[in-house]
PDB file of C-alpha atoms in Angstrom:
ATOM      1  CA  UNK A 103      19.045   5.779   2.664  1.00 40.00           C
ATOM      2  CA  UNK A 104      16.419   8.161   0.933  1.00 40.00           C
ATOM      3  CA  UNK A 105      14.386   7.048  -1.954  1.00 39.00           C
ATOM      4  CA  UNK A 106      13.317   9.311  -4.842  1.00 35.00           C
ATOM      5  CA  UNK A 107      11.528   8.221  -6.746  1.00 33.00           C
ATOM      6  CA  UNK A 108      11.470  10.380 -10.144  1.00 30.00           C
ATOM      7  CA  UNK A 109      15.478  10.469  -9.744  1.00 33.00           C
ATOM      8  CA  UNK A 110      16.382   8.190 -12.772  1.00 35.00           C
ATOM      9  CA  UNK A 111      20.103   8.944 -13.072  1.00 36.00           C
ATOM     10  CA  UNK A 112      23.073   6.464 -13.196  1.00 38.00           C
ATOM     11  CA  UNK A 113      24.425   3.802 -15.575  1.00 40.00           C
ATOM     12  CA  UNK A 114      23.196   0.206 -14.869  1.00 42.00           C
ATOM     13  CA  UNK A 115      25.382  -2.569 -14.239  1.00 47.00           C
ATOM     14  CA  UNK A 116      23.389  -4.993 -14.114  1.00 53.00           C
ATOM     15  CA  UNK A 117      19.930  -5.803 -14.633  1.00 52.00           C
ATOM     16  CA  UNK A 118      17.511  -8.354 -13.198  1.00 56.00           C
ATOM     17  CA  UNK A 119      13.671  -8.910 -14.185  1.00 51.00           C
ATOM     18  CA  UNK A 120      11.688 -10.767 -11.883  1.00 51.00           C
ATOM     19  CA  UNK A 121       7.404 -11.574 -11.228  1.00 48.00           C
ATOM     20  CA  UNK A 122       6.530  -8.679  -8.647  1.00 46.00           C
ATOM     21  CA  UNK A 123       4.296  -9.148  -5.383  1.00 46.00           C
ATOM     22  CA  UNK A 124       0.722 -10.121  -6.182  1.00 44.00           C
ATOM     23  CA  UNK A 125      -1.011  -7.244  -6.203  1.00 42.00           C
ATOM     24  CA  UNK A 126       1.790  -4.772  -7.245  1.00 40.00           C
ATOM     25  CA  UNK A 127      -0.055  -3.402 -10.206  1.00 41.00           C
ATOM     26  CA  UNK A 128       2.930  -4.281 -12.547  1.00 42.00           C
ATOM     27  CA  UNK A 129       3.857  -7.219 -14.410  1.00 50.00           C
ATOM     28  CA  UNK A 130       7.218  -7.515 -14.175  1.00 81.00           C
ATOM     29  CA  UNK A 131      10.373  -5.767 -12.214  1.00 87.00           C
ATOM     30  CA  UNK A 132      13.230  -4.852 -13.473  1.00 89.00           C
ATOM     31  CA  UNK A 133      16.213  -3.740 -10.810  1.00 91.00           C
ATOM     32  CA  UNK A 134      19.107  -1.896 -12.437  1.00 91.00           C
ATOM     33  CA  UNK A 135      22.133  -1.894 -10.301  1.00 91.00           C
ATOM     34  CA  UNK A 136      24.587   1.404 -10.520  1.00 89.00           C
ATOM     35  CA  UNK A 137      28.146   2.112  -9.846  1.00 89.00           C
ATOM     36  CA  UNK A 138      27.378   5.695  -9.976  1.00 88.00           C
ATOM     37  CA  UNK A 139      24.407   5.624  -7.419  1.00 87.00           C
ATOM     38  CA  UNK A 140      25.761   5.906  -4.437  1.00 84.00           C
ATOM     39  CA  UNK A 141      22.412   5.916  -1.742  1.00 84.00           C
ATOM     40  CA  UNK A 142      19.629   6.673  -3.699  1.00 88.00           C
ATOM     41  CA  UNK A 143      16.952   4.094  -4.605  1.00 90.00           C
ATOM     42  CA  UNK A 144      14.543   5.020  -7.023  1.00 88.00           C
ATOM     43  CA  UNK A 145      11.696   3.540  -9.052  1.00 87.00           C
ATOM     44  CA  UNK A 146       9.273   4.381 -11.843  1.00 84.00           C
ATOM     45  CA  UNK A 147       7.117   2.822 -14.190  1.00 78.00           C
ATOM     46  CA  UNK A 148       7.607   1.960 -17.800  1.00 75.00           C
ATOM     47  CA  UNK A 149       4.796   0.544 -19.353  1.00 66.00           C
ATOM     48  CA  UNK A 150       4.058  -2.766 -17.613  1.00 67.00           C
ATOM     49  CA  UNK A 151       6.879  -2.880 -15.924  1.00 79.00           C
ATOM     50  CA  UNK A 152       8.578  -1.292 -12.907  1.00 85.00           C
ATOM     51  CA  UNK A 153      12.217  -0.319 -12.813  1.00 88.00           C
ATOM     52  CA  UNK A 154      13.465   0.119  -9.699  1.00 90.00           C
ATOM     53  CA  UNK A 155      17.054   1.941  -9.496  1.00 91.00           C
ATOM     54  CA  UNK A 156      19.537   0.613  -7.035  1.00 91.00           C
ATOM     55  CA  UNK A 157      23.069   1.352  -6.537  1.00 92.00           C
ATOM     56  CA  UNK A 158      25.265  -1.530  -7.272  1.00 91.00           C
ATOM     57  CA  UNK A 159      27.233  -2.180  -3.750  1.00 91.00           C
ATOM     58  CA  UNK A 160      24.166  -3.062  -2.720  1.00 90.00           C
ATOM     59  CA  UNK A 161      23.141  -6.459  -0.844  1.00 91.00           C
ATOM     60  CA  UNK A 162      20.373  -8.924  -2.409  1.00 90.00           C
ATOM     61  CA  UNK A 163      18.855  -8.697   1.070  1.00 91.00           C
ATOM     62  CA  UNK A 164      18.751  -4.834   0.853  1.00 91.00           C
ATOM     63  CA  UNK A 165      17.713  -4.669  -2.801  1.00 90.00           C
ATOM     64  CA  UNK A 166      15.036  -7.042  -1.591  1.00 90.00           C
ATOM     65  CA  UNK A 167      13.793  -4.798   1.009  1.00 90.00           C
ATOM     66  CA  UNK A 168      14.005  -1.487  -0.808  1.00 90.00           C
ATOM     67  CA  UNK A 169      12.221  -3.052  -4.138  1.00 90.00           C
ATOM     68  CA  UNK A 170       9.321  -3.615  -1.409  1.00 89.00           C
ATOM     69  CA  UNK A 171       9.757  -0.359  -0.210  1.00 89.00           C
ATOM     70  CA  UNK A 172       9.312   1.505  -3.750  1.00 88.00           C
ATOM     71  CA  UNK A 173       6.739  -1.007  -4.659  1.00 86.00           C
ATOM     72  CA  UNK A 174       4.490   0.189  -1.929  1.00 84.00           C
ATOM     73  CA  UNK A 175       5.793   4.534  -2.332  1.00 84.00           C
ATOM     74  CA  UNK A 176       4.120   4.132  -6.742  1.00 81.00           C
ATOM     75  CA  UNK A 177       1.170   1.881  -5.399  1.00 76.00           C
ATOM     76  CA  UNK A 178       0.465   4.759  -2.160  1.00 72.00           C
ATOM     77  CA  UNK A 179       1.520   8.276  -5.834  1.00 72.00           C
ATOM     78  CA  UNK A 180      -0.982   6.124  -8.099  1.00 66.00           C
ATOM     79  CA  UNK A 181      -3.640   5.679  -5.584  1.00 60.00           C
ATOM     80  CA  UNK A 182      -3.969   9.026  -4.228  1.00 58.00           C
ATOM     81  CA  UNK A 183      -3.927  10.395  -7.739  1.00 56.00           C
ATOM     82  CA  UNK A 184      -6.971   7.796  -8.655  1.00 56.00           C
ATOM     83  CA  UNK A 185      -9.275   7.213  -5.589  1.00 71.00           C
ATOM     84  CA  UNK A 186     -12.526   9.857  -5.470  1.00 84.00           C
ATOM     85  CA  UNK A 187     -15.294   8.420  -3.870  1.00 87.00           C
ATOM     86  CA  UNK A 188     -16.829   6.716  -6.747  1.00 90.00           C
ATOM     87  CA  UNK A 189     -13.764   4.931  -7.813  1.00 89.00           C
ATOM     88  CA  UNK A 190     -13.655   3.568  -3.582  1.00 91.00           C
ATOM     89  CA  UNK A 191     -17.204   2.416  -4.175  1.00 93.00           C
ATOM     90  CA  UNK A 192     -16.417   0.756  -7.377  1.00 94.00           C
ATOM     91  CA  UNK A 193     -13.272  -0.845  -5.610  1.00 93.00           C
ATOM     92  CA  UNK A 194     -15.848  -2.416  -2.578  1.00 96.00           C
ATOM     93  CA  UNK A 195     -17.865  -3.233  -4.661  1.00 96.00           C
ATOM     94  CA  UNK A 196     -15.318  -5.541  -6.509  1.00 95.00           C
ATOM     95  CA  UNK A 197     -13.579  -6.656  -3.673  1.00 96.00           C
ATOM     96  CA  UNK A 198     -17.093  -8.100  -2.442  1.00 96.00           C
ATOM     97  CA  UNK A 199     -17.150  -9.804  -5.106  1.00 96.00           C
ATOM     98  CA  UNK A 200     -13.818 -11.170  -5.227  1.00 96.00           C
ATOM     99  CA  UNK A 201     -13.770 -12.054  -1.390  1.00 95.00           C
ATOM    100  CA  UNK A 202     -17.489 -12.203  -0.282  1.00 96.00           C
ATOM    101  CA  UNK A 203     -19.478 -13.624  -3.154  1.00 95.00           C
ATOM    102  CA  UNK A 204     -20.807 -10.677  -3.534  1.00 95.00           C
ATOM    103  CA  UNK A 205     -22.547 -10.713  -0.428  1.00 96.00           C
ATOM    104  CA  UNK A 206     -21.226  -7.191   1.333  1.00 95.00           C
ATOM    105  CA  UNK A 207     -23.590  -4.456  -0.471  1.00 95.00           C
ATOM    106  CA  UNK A 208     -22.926  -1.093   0.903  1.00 96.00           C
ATOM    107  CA  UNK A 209     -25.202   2.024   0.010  1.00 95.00           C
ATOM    108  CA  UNK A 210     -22.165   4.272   0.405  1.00 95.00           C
ATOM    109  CA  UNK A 211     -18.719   4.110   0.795  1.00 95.00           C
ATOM    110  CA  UNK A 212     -17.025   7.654   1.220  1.00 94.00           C
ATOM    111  CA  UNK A 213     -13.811   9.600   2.241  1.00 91.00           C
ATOM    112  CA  UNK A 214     -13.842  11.433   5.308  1.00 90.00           C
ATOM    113  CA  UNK A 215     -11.658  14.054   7.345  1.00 86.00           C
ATOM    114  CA  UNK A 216     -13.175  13.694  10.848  1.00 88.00           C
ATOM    115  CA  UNK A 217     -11.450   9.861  11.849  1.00 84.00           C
ATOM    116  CA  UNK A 218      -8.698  10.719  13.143  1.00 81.00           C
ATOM    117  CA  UNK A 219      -8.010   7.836  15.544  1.00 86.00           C
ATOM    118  CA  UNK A 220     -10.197   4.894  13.036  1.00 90.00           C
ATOM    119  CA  UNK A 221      -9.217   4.053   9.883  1.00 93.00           C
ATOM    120  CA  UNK A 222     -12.204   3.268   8.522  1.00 94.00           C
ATOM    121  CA  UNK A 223     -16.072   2.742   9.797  1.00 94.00           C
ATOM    122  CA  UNK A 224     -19.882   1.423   9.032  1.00 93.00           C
ATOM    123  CA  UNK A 225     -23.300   1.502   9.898  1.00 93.00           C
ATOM    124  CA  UNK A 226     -24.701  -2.171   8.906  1.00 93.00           C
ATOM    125  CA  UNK A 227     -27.906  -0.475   8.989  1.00 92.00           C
ATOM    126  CA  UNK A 228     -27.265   2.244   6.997  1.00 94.00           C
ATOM    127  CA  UNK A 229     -25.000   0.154   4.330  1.00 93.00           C
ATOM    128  CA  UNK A 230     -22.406   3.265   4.795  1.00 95.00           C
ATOM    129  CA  UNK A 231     -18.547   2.613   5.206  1.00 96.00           C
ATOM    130  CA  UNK A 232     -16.357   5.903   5.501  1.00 96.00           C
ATOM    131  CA  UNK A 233     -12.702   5.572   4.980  1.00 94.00           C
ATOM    132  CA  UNK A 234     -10.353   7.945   6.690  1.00 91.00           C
ATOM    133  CA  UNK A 235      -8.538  10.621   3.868  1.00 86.00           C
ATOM    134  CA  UNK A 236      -5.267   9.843   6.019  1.00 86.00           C
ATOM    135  CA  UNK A 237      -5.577   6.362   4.130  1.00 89.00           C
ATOM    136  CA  UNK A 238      -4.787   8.092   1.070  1.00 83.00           C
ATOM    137  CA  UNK A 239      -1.919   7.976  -0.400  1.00 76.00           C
ATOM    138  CA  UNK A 240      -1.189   4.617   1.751  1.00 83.00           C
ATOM    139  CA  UNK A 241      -0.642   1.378  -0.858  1.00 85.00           C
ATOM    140  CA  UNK A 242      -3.476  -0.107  -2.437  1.00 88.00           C
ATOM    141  CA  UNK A 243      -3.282  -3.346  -0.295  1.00 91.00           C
ATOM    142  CA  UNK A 244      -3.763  -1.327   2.630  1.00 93.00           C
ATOM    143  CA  UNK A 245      -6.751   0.545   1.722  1.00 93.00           C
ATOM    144  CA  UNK A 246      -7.834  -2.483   0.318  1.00 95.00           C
ATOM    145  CA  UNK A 247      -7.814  -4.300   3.206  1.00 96.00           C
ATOM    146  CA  UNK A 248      -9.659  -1.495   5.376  1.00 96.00           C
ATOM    147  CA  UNK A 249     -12.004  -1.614   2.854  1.00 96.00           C
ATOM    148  CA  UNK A 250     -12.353  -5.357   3.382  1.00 96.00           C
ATOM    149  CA  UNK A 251     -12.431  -4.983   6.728  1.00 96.00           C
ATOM    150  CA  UNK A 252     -15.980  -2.616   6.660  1.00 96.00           C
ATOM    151  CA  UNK A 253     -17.481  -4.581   4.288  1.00 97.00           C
ATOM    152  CA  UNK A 254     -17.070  -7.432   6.397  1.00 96.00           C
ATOM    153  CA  UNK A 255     -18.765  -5.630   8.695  1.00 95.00           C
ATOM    154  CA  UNK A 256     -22.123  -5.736   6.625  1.00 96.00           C
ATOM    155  CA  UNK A 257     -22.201  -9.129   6.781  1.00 95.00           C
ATOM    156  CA  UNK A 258     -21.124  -9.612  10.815  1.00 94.00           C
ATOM    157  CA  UNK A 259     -21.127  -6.700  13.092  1.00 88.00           C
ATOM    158  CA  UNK A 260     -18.726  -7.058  15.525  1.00 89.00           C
ATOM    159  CA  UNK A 261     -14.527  -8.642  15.214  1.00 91.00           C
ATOM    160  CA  UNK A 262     -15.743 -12.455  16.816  1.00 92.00           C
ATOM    161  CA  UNK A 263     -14.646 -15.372  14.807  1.00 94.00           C
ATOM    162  CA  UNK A 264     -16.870 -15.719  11.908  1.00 94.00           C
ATOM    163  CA  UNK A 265     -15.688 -11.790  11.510  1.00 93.00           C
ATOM    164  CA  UNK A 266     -11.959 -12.583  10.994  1.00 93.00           C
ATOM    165  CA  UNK A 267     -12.515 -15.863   9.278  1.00 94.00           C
ATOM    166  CA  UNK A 268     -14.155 -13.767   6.421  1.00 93.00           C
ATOM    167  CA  UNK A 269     -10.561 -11.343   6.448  1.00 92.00           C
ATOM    168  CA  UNK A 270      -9.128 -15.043   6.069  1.00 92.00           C
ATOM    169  CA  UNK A 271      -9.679 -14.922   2.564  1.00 92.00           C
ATOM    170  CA  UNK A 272      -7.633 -11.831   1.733  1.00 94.00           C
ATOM    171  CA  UNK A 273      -3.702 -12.868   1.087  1.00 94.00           C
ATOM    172  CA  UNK A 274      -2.418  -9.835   2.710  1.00 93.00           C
ATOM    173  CA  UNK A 275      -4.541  -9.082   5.275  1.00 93.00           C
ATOM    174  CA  UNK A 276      -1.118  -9.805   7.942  1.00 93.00           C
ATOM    175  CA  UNK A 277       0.903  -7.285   6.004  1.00 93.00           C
ATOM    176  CA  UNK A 278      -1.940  -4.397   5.704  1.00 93.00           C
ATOM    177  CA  UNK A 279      -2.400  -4.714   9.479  1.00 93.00           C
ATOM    178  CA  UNK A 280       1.198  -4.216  10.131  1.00 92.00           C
ATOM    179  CA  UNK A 281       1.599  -1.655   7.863  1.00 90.00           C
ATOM    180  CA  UNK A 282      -1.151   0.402   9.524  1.00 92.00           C
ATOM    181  CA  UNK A 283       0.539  -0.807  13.011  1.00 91.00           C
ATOM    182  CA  UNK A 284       3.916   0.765  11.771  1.00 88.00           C
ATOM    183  CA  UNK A 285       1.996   4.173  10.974  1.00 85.00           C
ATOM    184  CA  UNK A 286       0.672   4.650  14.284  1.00 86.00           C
ATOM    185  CA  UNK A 287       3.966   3.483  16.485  1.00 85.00           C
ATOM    186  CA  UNK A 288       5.885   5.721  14.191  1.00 78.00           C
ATOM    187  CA  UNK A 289       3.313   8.958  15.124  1.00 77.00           C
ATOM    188  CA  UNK A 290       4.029   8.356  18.756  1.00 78.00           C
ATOM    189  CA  UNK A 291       7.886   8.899  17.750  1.00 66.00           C
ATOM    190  CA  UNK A 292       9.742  12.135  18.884  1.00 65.00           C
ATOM    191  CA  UNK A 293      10.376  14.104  15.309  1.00 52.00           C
ATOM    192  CA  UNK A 294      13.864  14.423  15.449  1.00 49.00           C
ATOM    193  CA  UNK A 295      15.799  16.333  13.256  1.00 49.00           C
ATOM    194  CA  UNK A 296      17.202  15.232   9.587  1.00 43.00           C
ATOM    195  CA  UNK A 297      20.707  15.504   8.714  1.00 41.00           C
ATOM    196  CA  UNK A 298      20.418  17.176   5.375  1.00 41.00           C
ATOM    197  CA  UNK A 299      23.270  15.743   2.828  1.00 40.00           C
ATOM    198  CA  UNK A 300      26.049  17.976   1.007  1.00 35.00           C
TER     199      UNK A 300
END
């Protein structure tokens, strides 16, 4: 089912508001359901809120799924449009403080175009953690967790115990990693081609 996302389009028919993912960015969601949408999902925000467009045949599972889905496709538009360097360093440096007491201090933290098979790395001795630019665009839970993940490593240099006791701490560390898992099985996939629709 594709998904655009600036499509707004279609009559609700009903309307549900509910407290989104922690996280999310948004305060509330609101899911309008369609009889004219037919396979389109679509989402956009609205102040402090997120509407997500759904057409109305569909199941609670699937509006479930796909409010997930356009949940993560604003957080990946908002944070490519807002992440430069500086803003990554400012978001370390807060997430050291939120998970690490503070305690993780990098000297840099940097986008970079030459990991291409990492997602992120660090020097402890240096203080520097590089990010890889193919995290951009990815939801902010992901890069925050790779970001998480290198500042961790200022504080214990290799991924023993007391390393992944310290990821412990972040509520969606299990969902980052498979996210990033998904990304790299579906690279090794054959491209095949898209039916277009008339």
């Amino acid at each position: 089912m594709p998904a655009d996302p600036l499509h707004r389009a279609g009559t609700p028919q009903r309307s549900t508001t509910s407290q989104p993912p922690s996280g999310s960015g948004a305060s509330a969601i609101e899911v309008r359901r369609s009889d004219r949408r037919r396979r389109t999902v679509s989402a956009y925000r609205e102040g402090d809120r997120t509407v997500v467009l759904i057409p109305a045949r569909m199941s609670e599972a699937e509006e479930q799924r796909w409010v997930t889905v356009m949940l993560d496709k604003l957080a990946a538009q908002e944070s490519k449009r807002m992440l430069g360097d500086d803003a990554l360093a400012e978001r370390a440096r807060r997430l050291s403080a939120q998970y690490f007491e503070g305690r993780a201090r990098p000297a840099s933290v940097r986008w970079v175009t030459n990991q291409n098979t990492r997602w992120g790395s660090c020097t402890p001795s240096e203080g520097s953690i590089r990010l890889s630019h193919r995290l951009q665009g990815m939801p902010e839970y992901v890069i925050d967790y790779v970001l998480l993940h290198e500042l961790a490593h200022l504080l214990v240099p290799g991924h023993g115990p007391r390393f992944w006791r310290l990821l412990e701490a972040y509520p969606r560390t299990e969902r980052a990693r498979g996210y990033l898992e998904g990304v790299v099985a579906a690279e090794r996939l054959p491209h095949l081609p898209v039916a277009h629709e008339e």
